[in-house]
Amino acid sequence: MKEDIYYLREANKEAIKAKESGNTPFGAILVGADGEILMRQGNIEITEQDCTGHAETTLVRKASKKYTKAFLWGCTLYSTFEPCAMCCGAIYWGNVGRLVYGTTEKKLLELTGADEQNPTFDLPCRDVFAKGQKDIKVEGPFPEFEAESVEPHIGFWN
């Protein structure tokens, strides 16, 4: 969908900002049912004491404090890469009804390799959601967006 690419590009702006801040280059945005961008989030500092600073988890944590679960069900979370199991859990428990991601976790593994900052799961988000009781809609990957989502990662890992 043409508008999905637009929003993925907006999420990628957050990934670039995260990288410029010295954090891992991932980004997410929350879009309301009317198409308005409600929140933006890049990865935040991930430390030994707090490993939950992923863009999607942080965004859902903030959104859950501001919006009702009923409202969030009508929203879409856009993520530059396929969310990990932790982020899928946040999306599920936060009650976001639709997820759109740009590039697969498998492609991310190619980029990160064995870098200890991002030990990836080979666990597709669709598999995580399929084990739950909610019908969260998932769109992605978007091959036409892959080069853009990969760009902030070039030279970052290892």
mmCIF file of C-alpha atoms in Angstrom:
data_model
loop_
_atom_site.group_PDB
_atom_site.id
_atom_site.type_symbol
_atom_site.label_atom_id
_atom_site.label_comp_id
_atom_site.label_asym_id
_atom_site.label_seq_id
_atom_site.Cartn_x
_atom_site.Cartn_y
_atom_site.Cartn_z
ATOM 1 C CA MET A 1 0.000 0.000 0.000
ATOM 2 C CA LYS A 2 1.321 3.393 -0.956
ATOM 3 C CA GLU A 3 0.416 5.003 2.369
ATOM 4 C CA ASP A 4 2.075 2.162 4.287
ATOM 5 C CA ILE A 5 5.379 3.047 2.614
ATOM 6 C CA TYR A 6 4.872 6.693 3.585
ATOM 7 C CA TYR A 7 4.427 5.739 7.251
ATOM 8 C CA LEU A 8 7.342 3.281 7.152
ATOM 9 C CA ARG A 9 9.507 6.155 5.936
ATOM 10 C CA GLU A 10 8.294 8.234 8.873
ATOM 11 C CA ALA A 11 9.253 5.384 11.224
ATOM 12 C CA ASN A 12 12.661 5.207 9.538
ATOM 13 C CA LYS A 13 13.236 8.877 10.402
ATOM 14 C CA GLU A 14 13.001 7.787 14.048
ATOM 15 C CA ALA A 15 15.536 5.009 13.417
ATOM 16 C CA ILE A 16 17.947 7.571 11.975
ATOM 17 C CA LYS A 17 17.440 9.864 14.994
ATOM 18 C CA ALA A 18 18.053 6.915 17.330
ATOM 19 C CA LYS A 19 21.318 6.128 15.552
ATOM 20 C CA GLU A 20 22.367 9.793 15.693
ATOM 21 C CA SER A 21 21.751 9.650 19.467
ATOM 22 C CA GLY A 22 24.068 6.642 19.780
ATOM 23 C CA ASN A 23 21.272 4.074 20.085
ATOM 24 C CA THR A 24 20.452 1.105 17.904
ATOM 25 C CA PRO A 25 18.795 2.243 14.658
ATOM 26 C CA PHE A 26 15.166 1.171 14.932
ATOM 27 C CA GLY A 27 12.047 3.282 14.734
ATOM 28 C CA ALA A 28 8.303 3.016 15.146
ATOM 29 C CA ILE A 29 5.274 5.266 14.896
ATOM 30 C CA LEU A 30 1.673 4.931 16.004
ATOM 31 C CA VAL A 31 -0.993 6.009 13.524
ATOM 32 C CA GLY A 32 -4.623 6.566 14.431
ATOM 33 C CA ALA A 33 -7.580 5.256 12.465
ATOM 34 C CA ASP A 34 -7.847 8.673 10.781
ATOM 35 C CA GLY A 35 -4.249 8.511 9.494
ATOM 36 C CA GLU A 36 -2.808 10.975 12.000
ATOM 37 C CA ILE A 37 0.624 10.161 13.401
ATOM 38 C CA LEU A 38 -0.015 10.065 17.143
ATOM 39 C CA MET A 39 3.417 9.094 18.489
ATOM 40 C CA ARG A 40 6.964 8.583 17.266
ATOM 41 C CA GLN A 41 9.697 6.551 18.887
ATOM 42 C CA GLY A 42 13.211 5.384 18.181
ATOM 43 C CA ASN A 43 15.145 2.881 20.230
ATOM 44 C CA ILE A 44 16.306 4.324 23.511
ATOM 45 C CA GLU A 45 19.391 3.441 25.499
ATOM 46 C CA ILE A 46 19.613 -0.266 26.183
ATOM 47 C CA THR A 47 21.769 -1.078 29.191
ATOM 48 C CA GLU A 48 22.652 -3.987 31.441
ATOM 49 C CA GLN A 49 19.993 -2.671 33.832
ATOM 50 C CA ASP A 50 17.216 -2.108 31.243
ATOM 51 C CA CYS A 51 17.013 -4.135 28.067
ATOM 52 C CA THR A 52 13.485 -3.034 27.083
ATOM 53 C CA GLY A 53 14.310 0.148 25.162
ATOM 54 C CA HIS A 54 13.118 -1.134 21.805
ATOM 55 C CA ALA A 55 11.147 1.434 19.805
ATOM 56 C CA GLU A 56 7.946 -0.622 19.650
ATOM 57 C CA THR A 57 7.881 -1.547 23.352
ATOM 58 C CA THR A 58 8.670 2.018 24.412
ATOM 59 C CA LEU A 59 6.017 3.436 22.084
ATOM 60 C CA VAL A 60 3.317 1.021 23.294
ATOM 61 C CA ARG A 61 4.223 1.732 26.920
ATOM 62 C CA LYS A 62 3.688 5.461 26.301
ATOM 63 C CA ALA A 63 0.555 4.927 24.203
ATOM 64 C CA SER A 64 -1.006 2.694 26.876
ATOM 65 C CA LYS A 65 -0.728 5.538 29.358
ATOM 66 C CA LYS A 66 -2.376 8.020 27.005
ATOM 67 C CA TYR A 67 -5.040 6.044 25.106
ATOM 68 C CA THR A 68 -7.644 3.420 25.955
ATOM 69 C CA LYS A 69 -7.323 -0.162 24.756
ATOM 70 C CA ALA A 70 -10.456 0.344 22.641
ATOM 71 C CA PHE A 71 -8.832 3.322 20.909
ATOM 72 C CA LEU A 72 -5.530 1.496 20.361
ATOM 73 C CA TRP A 73 -7.336 -1.401 18.691
ATOM 74 C CA GLY A 74 -8.132 0.994 15.828
ATOM 75 C CA CYS A 75 -4.499 2.113 15.496
ATOM 76 C CA THR A 76 -1.583 0.865 13.414
ATOM 77 C CA LEU A 77 1.966 0.532 14.675
ATOM 78 C CA TYR A 78 4.571 0.960 11.922
ATOM 79 C CA SER A 79 8.012 -0.496 12.563
ATOM 80 C CA THR A 80 11.121 -0.354 10.416
ATOM 81 C CA PHE A 81 11.878 -4.033 11.112
ATOM 82 C CA GLU A 82 9.804 -7.026 12.126
ATOM 83 C CA PRO A 83 9.251 -6.738 15.882
ATOM 84 C CA CYS A 84 10.924 -9.180 18.249
ATOM 85 C CA ALA A 85 8.963 -11.405 20.623
ATOM 86 C CA MET A 86 9.162 -8.794 23.416
ATOM 87 C CA CYS A 87 7.792 -6.059 21.189
ATOM 88 C CA CYS A 88 5.069 -8.374 19.882
ATOM 89 C CA GLY A 89 4.065 -8.963 23.490
ATOM 90 C CA ALA A 90 3.835 -5.209 24.076
ATOM 91 C CA ILE A 91 1.746 -4.761 20.920
ATOM 92 C CA TYR A 92 -0.518 -7.642 21.961
ATOM 93 C CA TRP A 93 -1.016 -6.541 25.567
ATOM 94 C CA GLY A 94 -1.295 -2.893 24.525
ATOM 95 C CA ASN A 95 -4.132 -3.900 22.186
ATOM 96 C CA VAL A 96 -2.815 -2.321 18.989
ATOM 97 C CA GLY A 97 -4.947 -3.831 16.240
ATOM 98 C CA ARG A 98 -2.600 -3.622 13.272
ATOM 99 C CA LEU A 99 1.147 -3.914 12.737
ATOM 100 C CA VAL A 100 3.019 -2.949 9.590
ATOM 101 C CA TYR A 101 6.731 -3.677 9.375
ATOM 102 C CA GLY A 102 9.248 -2.919 6.671
ATOM 103 C CA THR A 103 11.901 -5.618 6.724
ATOM 104 C CA THR A 104 12.173 -9.131 8.172
ATOM 105 C CA GLU A 105 13.995 -10.319 11.260
ATOM 106 C CA LYS A 106 15.972 -12.667 8.969
ATOM 107 C CA LYS A 107 17.362 -9.666 7.080
ATOM 108 C CA LEU A 108 18.185 -8.035 10.411
ATOM 109 C CA LEU A 109 20.195 -11.093 11.420
ATOM 110 C CA GLU A 110 22.228 -10.702 8.210
ATOM 111 C CA LEU A 111 23.025 -7.137 9.296
ATOM 112 C CA THR A 112 23.727 -7.739 12.982
ATOM 113 C CA GLY A 113 25.400 -11.132 12.800
ATOM 114 C CA ALA A 114 26.630 -12.168 16.228
ATOM 115 C CA ASP A 115 26.667 -8.608 17.621
ATOM 116 C CA GLU A 116 25.755 -8.973 21.291
ATOM 117 C CA GLN A 117 23.720 -5.743 21.228
ATOM 118 C CA ASN A 118 21.040 -7.463 19.155
ATOM 119 C CA PRO A 119 20.852 -11.249 19.443
ATOM 120 C CA THR A 120 17.879 -11.837 17.173
ATOM 121 C CA PHE A 121 15.118 -14.432 17.537
ATOM 122 C CA ASP A 122 14.138 -16.519 14.544
ATOM 123 C CA LEU A 123 10.522 -16.125 15.616
ATOM 124 C CA PRO A 124 8.282 -14.358 13.102
ATOM 125 C CA CYS A 125 5.788 -11.907 14.584
ATOM 126 C CA ARG A 126 2.914 -13.684 12.861
ATOM 127 C CA ASP A 127 3.807 -16.843 14.806
ATOM 128 C CA VAL A 128 3.770 -14.935 18.096
ATOM 129 C CA PHE A 129 0.385 -13.340 17.394
ATOM 130 C CA ALA A 130 -1.074 -16.638 16.151
ATOM 131 C CA LYS A 131 -0.623 -18.052 19.664
ATOM 132 C CA GLY A 132 -2.773 -15.316 21.170
ATOM 133 C CA GLN A 133 -6.499 -14.670 21.273
ATOM 134 C CA LYS A 134 -6.539 -11.418 19.310
ATOM 135 C CA ASP A 135 -6.772 -11.046 15.558
ATOM 136 C CA ILE A 136 -3.959 -8.529 15.121
ATOM 137 C CA LYS A 137 -3.540 -7.717 11.444
ATOM 138 C CA VAL A 138 0.044 -7.901 10.176
ATOM 139 C CA GLU A 139 1.372 -6.417 6.931
ATOM 140 C CA GLY A 140 4.957 -6.825 5.805
ATOM 141 C CA PRO A 141 7.625 -7.129 4.712
ATOM 142 C CA PHE A 142 7.808 -4.505 1.976
ATOM 143 C CA PRO A 143 10.718 -5.369 -0.363
ATOM 144 C CA GLU A 144 10.490 -1.930 -1.976
ATOM 145 C CA PHE A 145 11.331 -0.386 1.425
ATOM 146 C CA GLU A 146 14.169 -2.740 2.404
ATOM 147 C CA ALA A 147 17.073 -0.609 1.135
ATOM 148 C CA GLU A 148 15.767 2.384 3.102
ATOM 149 C CA SER A 149 15.313 0.419 6.329
ATOM 150 C CA VAL A 150 18.751 -1.170 5.995
ATOM 151 C CA GLU A 151 20.550 2.144 5.344
ATOM 152 C CA PRO A 152 20.807 3.301 9.005
ATOM 153 C CA HIS A 153 22.295 -0.094 9.903
ATOM 154 C CA ILE A 154 25.169 0.077 7.426
ATOM 155 C CA GLY A 155 28.389 0.327 9.445
ATOM 156 C CA PHE A 156 26.568 0.244 12.788
ATOM 157 C CA TRP A 157 26.951 -3.422 13.778
ATOM 158 C CA ASN A 158 30.212 -5.205 14.746
#
